[in-house]
Each structure stands twice: as C-alpha cells, then as structure tokens.
PDB file of C-alpha atoms in Angstrom:
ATOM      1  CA  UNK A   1      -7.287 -15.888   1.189  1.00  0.00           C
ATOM      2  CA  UNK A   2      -5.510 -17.299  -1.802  1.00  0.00           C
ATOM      3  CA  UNK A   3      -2.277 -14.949  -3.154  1.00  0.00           C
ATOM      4  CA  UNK A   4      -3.927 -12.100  -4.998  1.00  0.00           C
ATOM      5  CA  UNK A   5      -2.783 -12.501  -8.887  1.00  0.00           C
ATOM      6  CA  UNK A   6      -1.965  -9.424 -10.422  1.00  0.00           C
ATOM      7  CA  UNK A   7      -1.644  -7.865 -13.833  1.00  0.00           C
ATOM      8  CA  UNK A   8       0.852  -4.761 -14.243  1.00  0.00           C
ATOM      9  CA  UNK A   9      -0.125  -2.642 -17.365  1.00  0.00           C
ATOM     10  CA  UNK A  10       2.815  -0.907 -18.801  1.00  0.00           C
ATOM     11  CA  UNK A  11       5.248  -3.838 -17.876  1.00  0.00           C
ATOM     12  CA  UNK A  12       7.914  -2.283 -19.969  1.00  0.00           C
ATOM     13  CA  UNK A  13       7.979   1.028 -18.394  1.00  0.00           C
ATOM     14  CA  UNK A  14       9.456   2.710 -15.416  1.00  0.00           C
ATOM     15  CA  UNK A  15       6.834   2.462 -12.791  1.00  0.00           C
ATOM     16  CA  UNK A  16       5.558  -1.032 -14.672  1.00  0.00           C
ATOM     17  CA  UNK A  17       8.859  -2.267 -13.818  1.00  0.00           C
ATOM     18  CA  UNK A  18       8.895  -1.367 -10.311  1.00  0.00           C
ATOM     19  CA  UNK A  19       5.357  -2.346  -9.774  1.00  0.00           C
ATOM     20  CA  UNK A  20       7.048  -6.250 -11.147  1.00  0.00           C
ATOM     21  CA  UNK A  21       9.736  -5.587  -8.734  1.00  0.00           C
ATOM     22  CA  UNK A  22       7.293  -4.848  -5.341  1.00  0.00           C
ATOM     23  CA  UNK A  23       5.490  -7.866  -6.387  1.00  0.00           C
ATOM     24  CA  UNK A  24       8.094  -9.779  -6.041  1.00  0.00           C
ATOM     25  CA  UNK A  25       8.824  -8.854  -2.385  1.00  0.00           C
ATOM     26  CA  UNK A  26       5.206  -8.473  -1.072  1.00  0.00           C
ATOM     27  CA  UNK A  27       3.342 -11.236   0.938  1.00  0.00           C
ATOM     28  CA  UNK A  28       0.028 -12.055  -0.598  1.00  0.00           C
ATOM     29  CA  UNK A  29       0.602 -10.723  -4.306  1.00  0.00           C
ATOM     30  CA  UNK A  30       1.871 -12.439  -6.977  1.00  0.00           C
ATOM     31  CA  UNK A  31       2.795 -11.530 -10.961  1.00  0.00           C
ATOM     32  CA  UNK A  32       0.023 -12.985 -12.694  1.00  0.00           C
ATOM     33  CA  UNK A  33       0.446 -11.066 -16.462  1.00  0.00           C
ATOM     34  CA  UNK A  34       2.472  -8.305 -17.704  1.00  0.00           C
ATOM     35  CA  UNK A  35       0.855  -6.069 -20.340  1.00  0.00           C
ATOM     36  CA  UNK A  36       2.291  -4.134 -22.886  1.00  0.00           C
ATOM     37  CA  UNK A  37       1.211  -1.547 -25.869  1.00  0.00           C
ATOM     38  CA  UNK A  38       0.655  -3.712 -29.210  1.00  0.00           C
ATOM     39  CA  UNK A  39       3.395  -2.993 -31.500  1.00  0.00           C
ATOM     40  CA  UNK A  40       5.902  -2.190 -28.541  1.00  0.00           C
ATOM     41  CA  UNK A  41       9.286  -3.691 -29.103  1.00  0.00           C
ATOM     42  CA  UNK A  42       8.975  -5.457 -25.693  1.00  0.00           C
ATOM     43  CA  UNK A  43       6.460  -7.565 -26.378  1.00  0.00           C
ATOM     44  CA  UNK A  44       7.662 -11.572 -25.218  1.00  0.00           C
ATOM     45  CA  UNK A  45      10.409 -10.062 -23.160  1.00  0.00           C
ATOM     46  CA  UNK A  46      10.632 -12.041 -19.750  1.00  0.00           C
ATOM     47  CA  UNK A  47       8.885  -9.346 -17.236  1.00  0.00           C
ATOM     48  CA  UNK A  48      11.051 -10.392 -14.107  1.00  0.00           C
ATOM     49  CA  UNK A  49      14.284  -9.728 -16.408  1.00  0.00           C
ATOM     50  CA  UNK A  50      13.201  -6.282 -17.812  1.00  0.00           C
ATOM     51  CA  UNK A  51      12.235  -5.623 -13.928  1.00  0.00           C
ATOM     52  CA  UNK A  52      16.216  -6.400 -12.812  1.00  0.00           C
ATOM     53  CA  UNK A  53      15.076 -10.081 -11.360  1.00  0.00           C
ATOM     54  CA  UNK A  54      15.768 -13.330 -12.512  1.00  0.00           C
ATOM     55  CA  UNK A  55      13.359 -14.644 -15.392  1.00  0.00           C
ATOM     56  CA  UNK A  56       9.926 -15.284 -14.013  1.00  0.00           C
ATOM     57  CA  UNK A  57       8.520 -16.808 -16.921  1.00  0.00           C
ATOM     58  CA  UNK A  58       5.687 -14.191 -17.336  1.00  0.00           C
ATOM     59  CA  UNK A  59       6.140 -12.542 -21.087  1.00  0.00           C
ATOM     60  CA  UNK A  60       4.951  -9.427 -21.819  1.00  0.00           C
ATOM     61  CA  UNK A  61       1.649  -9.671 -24.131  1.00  0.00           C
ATOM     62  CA  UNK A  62      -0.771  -6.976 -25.963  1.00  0.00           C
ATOM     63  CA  UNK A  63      -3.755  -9.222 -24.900  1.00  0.00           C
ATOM     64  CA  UNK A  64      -5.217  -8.260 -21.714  1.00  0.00           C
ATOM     65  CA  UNK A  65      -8.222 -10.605 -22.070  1.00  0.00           C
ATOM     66  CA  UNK A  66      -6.234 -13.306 -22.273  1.00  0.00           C
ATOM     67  CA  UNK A  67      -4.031 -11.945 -19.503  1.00  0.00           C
ATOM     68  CA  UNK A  68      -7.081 -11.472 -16.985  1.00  0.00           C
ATOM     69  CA  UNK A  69      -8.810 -14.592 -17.519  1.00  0.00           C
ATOM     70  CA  UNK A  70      -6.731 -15.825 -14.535  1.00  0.00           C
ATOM     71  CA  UNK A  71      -6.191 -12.973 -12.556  1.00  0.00           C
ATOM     72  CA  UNK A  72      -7.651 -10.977  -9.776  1.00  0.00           C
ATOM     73  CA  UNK A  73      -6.601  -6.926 -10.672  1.00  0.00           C
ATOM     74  CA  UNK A  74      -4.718  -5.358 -12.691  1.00  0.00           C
ATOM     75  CA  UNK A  75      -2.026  -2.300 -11.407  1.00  0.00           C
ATOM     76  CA  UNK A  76      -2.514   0.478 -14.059  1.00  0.00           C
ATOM     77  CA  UNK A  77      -0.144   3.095 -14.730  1.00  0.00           C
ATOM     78  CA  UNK A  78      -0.275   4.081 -18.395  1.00  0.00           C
ATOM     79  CA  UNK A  79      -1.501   6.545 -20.374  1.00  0.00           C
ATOM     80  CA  UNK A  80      -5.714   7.587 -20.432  1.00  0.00           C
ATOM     81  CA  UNK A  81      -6.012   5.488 -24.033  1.00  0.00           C
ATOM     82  CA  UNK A  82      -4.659   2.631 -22.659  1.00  0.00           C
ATOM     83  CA  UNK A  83      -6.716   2.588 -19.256  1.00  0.00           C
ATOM     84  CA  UNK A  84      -9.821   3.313 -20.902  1.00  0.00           C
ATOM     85  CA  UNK A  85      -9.289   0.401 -22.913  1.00  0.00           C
ATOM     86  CA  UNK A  86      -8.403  -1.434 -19.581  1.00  0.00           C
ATOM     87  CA  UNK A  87     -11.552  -0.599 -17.931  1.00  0.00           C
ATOM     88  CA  UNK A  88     -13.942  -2.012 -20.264  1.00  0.00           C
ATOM     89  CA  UNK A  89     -12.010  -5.548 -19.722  1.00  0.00           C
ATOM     90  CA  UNK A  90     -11.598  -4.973 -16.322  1.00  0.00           C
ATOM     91  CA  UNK A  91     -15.218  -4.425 -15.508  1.00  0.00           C
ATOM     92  CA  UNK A  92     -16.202  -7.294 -18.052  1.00  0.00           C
ATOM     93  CA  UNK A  93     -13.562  -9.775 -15.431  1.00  0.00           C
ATOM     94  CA  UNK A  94     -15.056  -8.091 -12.774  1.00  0.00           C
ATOM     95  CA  UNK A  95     -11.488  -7.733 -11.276  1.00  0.00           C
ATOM     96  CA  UNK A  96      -9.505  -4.900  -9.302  1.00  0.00           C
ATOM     97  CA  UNK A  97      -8.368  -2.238 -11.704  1.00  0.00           C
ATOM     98  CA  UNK A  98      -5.997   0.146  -9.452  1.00  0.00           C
ATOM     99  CA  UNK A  99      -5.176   3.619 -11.768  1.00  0.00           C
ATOM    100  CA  UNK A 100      -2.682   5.894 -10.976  1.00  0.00           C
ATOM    101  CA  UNK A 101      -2.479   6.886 -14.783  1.00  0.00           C
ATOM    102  CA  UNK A 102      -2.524  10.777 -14.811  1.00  0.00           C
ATOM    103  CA  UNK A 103      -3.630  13.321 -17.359  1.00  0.00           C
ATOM    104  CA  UNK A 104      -7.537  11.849 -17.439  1.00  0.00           C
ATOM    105  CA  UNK A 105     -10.145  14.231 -18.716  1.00  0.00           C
ATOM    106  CA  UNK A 106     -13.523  14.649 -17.046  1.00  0.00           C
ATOM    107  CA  UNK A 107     -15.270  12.475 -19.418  1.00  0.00           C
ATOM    108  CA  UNK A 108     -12.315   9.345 -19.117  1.00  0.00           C
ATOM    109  CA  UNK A 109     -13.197   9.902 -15.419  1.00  0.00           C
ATOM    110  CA  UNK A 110     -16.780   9.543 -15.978  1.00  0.00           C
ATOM    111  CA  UNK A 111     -16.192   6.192 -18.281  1.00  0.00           C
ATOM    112  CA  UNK A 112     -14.457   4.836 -15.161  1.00  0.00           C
ATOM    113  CA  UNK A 113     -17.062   5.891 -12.435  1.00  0.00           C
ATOM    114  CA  UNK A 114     -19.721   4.223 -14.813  1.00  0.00           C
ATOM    115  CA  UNK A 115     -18.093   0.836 -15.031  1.00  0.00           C
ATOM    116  CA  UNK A 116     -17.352   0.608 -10.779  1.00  0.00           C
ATOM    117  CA  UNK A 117     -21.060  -1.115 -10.770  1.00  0.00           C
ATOM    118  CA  UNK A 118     -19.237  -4.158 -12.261  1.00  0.00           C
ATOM    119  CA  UNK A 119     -15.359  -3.338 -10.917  1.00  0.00           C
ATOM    120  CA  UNK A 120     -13.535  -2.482  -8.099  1.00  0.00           C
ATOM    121  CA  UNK A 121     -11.664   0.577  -8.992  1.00  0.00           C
ATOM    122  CA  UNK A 122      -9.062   2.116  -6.699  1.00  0.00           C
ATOM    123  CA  UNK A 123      -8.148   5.494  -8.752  1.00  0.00           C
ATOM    124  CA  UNK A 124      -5.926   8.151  -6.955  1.00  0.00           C
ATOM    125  CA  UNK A 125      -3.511  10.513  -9.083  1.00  0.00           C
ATOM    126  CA  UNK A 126      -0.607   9.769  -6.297  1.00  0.00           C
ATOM    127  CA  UNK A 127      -0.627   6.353  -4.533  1.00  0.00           C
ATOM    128  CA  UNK A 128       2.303   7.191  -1.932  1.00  0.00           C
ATOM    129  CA  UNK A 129       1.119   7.178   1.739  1.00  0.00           C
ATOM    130  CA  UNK A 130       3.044  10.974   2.342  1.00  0.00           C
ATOM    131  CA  UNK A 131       0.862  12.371  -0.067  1.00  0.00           C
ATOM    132  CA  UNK A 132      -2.610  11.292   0.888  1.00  0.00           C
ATOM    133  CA  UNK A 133      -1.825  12.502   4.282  1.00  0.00           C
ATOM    134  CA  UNK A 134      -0.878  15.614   2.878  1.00  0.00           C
ATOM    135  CA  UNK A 135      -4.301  16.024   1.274  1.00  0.00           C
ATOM    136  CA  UNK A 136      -5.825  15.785   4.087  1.00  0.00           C
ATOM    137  CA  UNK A 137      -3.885  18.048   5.676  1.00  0.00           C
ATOM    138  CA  UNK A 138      -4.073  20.589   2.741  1.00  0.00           C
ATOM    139  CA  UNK A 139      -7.942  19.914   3.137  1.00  0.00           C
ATOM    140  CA  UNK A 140      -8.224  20.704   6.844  1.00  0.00           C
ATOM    141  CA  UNK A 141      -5.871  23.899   6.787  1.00  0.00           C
ATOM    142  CA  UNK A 142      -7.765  25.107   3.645  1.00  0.00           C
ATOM    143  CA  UNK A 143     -11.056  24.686   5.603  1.00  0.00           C
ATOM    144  CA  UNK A 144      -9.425  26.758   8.581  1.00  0.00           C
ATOM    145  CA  UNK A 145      -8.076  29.628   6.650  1.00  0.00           C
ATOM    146  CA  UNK A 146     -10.138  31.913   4.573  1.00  0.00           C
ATOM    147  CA  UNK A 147      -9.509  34.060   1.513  1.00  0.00           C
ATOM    148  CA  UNK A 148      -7.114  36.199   3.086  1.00  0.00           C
ATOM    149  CA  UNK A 149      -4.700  33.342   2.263  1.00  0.00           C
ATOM    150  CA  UNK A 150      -4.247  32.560  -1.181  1.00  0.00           C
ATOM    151  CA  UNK A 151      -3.417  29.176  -2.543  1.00  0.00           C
ATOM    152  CA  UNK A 152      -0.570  28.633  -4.737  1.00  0.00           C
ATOM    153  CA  UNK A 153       0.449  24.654  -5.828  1.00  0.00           C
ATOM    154  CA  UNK A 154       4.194  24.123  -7.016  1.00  0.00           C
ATOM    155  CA  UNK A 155       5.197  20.967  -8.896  1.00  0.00           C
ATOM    156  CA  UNK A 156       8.509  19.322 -10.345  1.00  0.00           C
ATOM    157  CA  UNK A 157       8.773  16.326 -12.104  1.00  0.00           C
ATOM    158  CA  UNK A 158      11.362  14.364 -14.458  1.00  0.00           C
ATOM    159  CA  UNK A 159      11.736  16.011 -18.127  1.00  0.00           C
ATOM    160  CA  UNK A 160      10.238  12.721 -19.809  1.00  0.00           C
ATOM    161  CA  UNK A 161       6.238  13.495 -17.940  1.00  0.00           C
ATOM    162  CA  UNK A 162       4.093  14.422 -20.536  1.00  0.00           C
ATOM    163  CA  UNK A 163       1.004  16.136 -18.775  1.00  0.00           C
ATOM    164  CA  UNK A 164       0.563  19.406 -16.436  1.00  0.00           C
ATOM    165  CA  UNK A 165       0.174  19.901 -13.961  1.00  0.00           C
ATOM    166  CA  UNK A 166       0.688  16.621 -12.593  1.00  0.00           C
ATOM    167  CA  UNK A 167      -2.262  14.117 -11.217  1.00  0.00           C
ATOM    168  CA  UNK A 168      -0.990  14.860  -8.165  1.00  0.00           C
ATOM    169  CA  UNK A 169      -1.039  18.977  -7.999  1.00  0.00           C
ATOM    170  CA  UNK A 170      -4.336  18.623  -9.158  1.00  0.00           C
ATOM    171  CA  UNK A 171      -5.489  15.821  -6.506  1.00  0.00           C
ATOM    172  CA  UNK A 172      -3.900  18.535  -4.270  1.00  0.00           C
ATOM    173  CA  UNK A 173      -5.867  21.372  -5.845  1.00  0.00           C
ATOM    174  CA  UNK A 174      -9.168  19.034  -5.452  1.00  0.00           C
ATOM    175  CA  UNK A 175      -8.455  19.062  -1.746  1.00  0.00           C
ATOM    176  CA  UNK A 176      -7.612  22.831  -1.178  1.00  0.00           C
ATOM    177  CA  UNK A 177     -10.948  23.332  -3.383  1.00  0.00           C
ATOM    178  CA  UNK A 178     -13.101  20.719  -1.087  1.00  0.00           C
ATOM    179  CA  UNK A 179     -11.392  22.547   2.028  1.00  0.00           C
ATOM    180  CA  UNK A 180     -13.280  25.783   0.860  1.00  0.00           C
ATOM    181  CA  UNK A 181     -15.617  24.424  -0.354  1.00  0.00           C
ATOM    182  CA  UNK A 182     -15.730  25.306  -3.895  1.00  0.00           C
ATOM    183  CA  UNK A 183     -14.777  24.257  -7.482  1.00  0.00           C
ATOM    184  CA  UNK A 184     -11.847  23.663  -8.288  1.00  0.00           C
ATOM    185  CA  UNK A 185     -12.646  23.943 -11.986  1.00  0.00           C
ATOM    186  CA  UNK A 186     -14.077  27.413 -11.065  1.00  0.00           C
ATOM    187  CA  UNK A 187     -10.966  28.187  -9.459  1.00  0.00           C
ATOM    188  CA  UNK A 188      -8.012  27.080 -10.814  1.00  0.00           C
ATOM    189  CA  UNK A 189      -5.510  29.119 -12.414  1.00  0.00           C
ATOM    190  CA  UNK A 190      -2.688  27.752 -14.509  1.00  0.00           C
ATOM    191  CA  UNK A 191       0.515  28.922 -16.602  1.00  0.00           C
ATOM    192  CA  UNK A 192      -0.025  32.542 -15.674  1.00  0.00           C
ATOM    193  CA  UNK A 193       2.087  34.876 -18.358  1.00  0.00           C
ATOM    194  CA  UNK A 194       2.501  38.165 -19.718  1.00  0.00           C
ATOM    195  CA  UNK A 195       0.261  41.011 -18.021  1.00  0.00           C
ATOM    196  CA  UNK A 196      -2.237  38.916 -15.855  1.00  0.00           C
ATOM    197  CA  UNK A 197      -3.795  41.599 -13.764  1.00  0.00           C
ATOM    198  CA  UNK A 198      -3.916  41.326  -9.756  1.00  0.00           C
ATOM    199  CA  UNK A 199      -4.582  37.654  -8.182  1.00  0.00           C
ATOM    200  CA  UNK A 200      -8.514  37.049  -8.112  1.00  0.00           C
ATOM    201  CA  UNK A 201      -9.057  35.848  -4.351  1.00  0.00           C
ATOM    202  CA  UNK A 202     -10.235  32.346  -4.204  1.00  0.00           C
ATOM    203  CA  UNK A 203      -8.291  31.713  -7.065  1.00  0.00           C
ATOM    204  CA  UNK A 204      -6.226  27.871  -6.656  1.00  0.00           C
ATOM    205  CA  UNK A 205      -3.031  28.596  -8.582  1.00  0.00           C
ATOM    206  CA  UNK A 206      -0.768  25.839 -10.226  1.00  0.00           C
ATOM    207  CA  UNK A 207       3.138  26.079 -11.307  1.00  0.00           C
ATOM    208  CA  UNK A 208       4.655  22.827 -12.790  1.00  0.00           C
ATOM    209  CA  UNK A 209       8.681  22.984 -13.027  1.00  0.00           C
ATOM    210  CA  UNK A 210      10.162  19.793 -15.185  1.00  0.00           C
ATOM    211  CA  UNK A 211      14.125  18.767 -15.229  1.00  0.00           C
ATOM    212  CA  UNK A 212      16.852  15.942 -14.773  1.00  0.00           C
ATOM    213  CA  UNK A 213      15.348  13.058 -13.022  1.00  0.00           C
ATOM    214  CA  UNK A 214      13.042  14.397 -10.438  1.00  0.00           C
ATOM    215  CA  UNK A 215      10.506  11.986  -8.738  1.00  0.00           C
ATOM    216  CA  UNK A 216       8.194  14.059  -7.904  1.00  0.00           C
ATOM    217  CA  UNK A 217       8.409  17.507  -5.413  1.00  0.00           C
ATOM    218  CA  UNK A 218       4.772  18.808  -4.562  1.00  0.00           C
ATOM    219  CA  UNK A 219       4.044  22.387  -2.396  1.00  0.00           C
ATOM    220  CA  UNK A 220       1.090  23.516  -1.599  1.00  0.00           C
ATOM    221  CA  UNK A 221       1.137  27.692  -0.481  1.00  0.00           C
ATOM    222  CA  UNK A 222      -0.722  29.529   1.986  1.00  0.00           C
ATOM    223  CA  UNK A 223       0.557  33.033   1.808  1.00  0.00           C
ATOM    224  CA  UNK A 224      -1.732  35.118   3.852  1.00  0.00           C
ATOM    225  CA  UNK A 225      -0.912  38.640   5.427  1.00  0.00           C
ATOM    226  CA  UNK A 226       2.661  38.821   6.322  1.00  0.00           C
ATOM    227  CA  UNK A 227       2.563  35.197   6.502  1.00  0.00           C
ATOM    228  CA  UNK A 228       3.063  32.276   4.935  1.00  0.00           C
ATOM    229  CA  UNK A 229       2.332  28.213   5.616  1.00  0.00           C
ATOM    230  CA  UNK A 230       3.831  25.296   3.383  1.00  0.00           C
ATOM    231  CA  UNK A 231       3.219  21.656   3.059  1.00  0.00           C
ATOM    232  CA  UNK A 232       5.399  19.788   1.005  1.00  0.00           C
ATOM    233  CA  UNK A 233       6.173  16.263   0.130  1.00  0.00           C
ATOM    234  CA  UNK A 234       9.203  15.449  -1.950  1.00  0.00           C
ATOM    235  CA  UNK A 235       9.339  11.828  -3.608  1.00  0.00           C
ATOM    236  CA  UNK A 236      12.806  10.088  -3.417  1.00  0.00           C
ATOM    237  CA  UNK A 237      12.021   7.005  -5.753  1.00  0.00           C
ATOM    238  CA  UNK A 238       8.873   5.843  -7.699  1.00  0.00           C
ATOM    239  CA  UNK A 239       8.680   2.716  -5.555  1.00  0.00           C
ATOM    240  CA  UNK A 240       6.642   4.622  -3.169  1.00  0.00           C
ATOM    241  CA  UNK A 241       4.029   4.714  -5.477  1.00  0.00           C
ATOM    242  CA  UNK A 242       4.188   1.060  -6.418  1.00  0.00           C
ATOM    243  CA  UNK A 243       4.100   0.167  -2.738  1.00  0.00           C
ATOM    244  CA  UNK A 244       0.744   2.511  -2.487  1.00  0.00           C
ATOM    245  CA  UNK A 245      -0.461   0.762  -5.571  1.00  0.00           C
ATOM    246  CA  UNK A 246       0.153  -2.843  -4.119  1.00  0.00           C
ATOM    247  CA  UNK A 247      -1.718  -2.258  -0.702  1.00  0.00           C
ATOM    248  CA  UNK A 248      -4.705  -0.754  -2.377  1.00  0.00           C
ATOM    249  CA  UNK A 249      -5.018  -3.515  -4.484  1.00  0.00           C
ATOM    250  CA  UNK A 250      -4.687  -5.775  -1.580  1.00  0.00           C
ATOM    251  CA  UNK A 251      -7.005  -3.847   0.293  1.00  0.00           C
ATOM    252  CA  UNK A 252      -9.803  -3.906  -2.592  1.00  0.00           C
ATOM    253  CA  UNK A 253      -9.323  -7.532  -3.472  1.00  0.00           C
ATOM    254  CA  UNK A 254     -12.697  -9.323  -2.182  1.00  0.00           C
ATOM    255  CA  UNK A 255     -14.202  -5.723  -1.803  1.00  0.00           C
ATOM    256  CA  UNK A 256     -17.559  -5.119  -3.416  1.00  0.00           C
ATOM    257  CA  UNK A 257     -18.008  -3.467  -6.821  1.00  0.00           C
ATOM    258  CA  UNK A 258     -17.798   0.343  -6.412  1.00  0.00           C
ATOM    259  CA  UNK A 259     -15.156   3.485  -7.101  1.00  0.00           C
ATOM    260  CA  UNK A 260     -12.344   4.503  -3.854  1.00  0.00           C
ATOM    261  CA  UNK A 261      -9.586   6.394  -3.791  1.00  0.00           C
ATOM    262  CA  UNK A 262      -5.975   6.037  -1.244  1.00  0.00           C
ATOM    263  CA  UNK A 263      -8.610   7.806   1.113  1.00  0.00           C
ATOM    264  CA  UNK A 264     -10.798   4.901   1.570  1.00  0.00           C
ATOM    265  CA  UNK A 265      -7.587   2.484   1.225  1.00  0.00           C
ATOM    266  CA  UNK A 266      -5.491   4.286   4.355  1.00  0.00           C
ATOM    267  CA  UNK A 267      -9.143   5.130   6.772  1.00  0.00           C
ATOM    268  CA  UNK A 268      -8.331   9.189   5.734  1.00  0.00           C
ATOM    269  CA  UNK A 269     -11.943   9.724   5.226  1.00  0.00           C
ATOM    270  CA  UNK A 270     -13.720  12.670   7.270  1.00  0.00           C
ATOM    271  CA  UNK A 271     -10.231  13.719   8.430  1.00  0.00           C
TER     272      UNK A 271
END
C-alpha cells in the first residue's frame, strides 16, 4: 500500500506540531496538508518549520476541501467547532478522520457517529497506548469490585486546557461506568463544594487540578473498606499521543466506513 497522505488540523498548535513532527519519522505516513483556523496569523507559514524541521513545502491553509482532495485522513486535534466542521468534509472525501479533540457534547458526538456510514472515524479522548490499557484495566477492576468501593477520578493538566474534566477522565469515567454497568451520566459527580452531604454510593467522582506545564497525570480511586487501589498513568510529553494518533490512522486507512475507538485500533476489545 501506497504512503498514507495525511492532513494535521491545528498545524499551528502544540499537538498539530508534533503530529507534523511524528510524520516525519514514521514509515508509511506522509504530510499531505496542514490546516489552520481562517484568520489565524499562521496561515502560509511552512508547516515543517513551525514543527522545528526543515521547510517541507506544505503551507498552512484555512481550506480543508482543497487540502483533502489529495489526501487519505486527516489527524484532528482542535477544538469541537472546528471538528464538526471537519467531519462534514471528511465524510464528503470519504477519508480517515482520527479525533482526539476533547470537550465534545453528546449531540457533536452524535453528528460524528451519523457521518461514520460515509467515514472512517477513529475518535478516542486519549490516543496514548498507557492509557487505553488503563481503561481496560479500570473496566475489569470496576466489574470485580462492588459498591463498597467508591470511585474517585483525579486529573492534572497544563494551565492553557480549556475544558474539565479532561477527555480523558471522562473516557476513564466511561470505563469505570461500563465496568458496573451503569451510566455514567447517572453517576458522575463533579466540582463538589461547600456542604455536599455524605458520598451517594455508585456515585463516579471527578477532580481536575491545572498548573505549569503538565502533560497530562490521570488516577483513577478505589477506596473501599480500609483499603484502597490506584491506577495511574502520568504523560511525560504530548508525542505519545501523536504516536497513538499516527497508528490509528494507519490502522484505519483501507478500513471500511464505520466509528472505532484506540480499543478496536490496539485488539483491547472484550478485555
């Protein structure tokens, strides 16, 4: 098969930069188009240079249409505006369209779910291989434990994120929920202050810390009776996500239409 030719959305930002960068260094993949908000100051800048490589000759552009008339997925780490806009053109191409954008709502989700007829969409809200295994983990020891030991998910992330808790605490919370085998939009708690009464049991709770320059830092909590069990996964740089994104994309590419997740892409599913 021919070198896949990807799109990254975001080109000018952090993880759009290091998505340009793994490119670069990964067998099979090449930089096809580099996509950027209209109006950004960035626009025509030479992606490779903004990405700390020599000039590559791919300029940033607003025009994704134009951008994917040649290419075979686009790597989409943005904001829910922008990758709602993405999908439409990415299910028109009928191309890959990897998201790891965070802070979708429930009807953004459903846009993209309705669109996977025409696209291949790879969607998780953490690409990194650590924590899709700890998912599953979090979903098997949630499964074995019952009640008696409440759930409690801690989060830390740079000052500059924007949404809470992160796409990842709640892909976390998703998994302690399916473990149970309940809601999680029954059972989540969030941002507890002030007099909050006693801890419902069942209740999923979420804590979201930001400072300095963390990566990422993600806990999930079993405190039971006199007891206590803790998974963690603590991200060093964001190039672990841009090396998720990259082989799910490569995974998908000649796939058939349909919506998967970094389960599907790393064989996790039924574990």
């Amino acid at each position: 098969m021919a070198d896949m030719r990807l799109i990254v959305a975001g080109a000018g930002g952090r993880m759009g930069r290091a998505l340009t960068r793994v490119i670069s260094e990964t067998p099979g993949a090449v930089l096809a188009g580099a996509l950027e908000a209209p109006g950004s100051e960035l626009l025509g800048k030479d992606a490779g240079v903004l990405a700390g490589l020599p000039a590559n000759g791919i300029k940033l552009s607003a025009d994704l249409w134009a951008l994917s008339a040649e290419a075979d997925g686009i790597l989409d780490f943005t904001v829910p505006g922008a990758t709602i806009a993405n999908v439409a053109i990415a299910a028109q191409r009928g191309i890959v369209h990897v998201i790891g954008t965070t802070g979708l709502s429930a009807s953004d989700d459903a846009v993209i779910k309705s669109v996977s007829s025409q696209a291949i969409v790879v969607k998780s809200g953490n690409m990194s291989l650590g924590v899709n295994l700890l998912a599953a983990l979090v979903r098997r020891v949630a499964h074995s434990l019952d009640e008696n030991f409440d759930i409690e998910i801690l989060e830390m992330h740079h000052k500059s994120k924007i949404d809470a808790p992160s796409g990842t605490a709640l892909m976390l919370g998703e998994a302690a929920a399916e473990g149970r085998g309940v809601g999680l939009g029954q059972h989540s708690v969030r941002g507890r202050d002030g007099v909050t009464g006693a801890r419902r049991a069942g209740d999923i709770g979420f804590a979201s810390l930001r400072g300095g320059t963390a990566a990422g830092d993600h806990s999930v909590i079993f405190a039971g009776p006199y007891e206590r069990i803790v998974l963690s996964h603590h991200a060093e740089d964001r190039l672990i996500f841009a090396h998720g994104a990259l082989k799910a994309a490569l995974w998908a590419h000649g796939k058939k239409p349909g919506f998967y997740t970094m389960t599907d892409v790393l064989g996790l599913s039924g574990f």
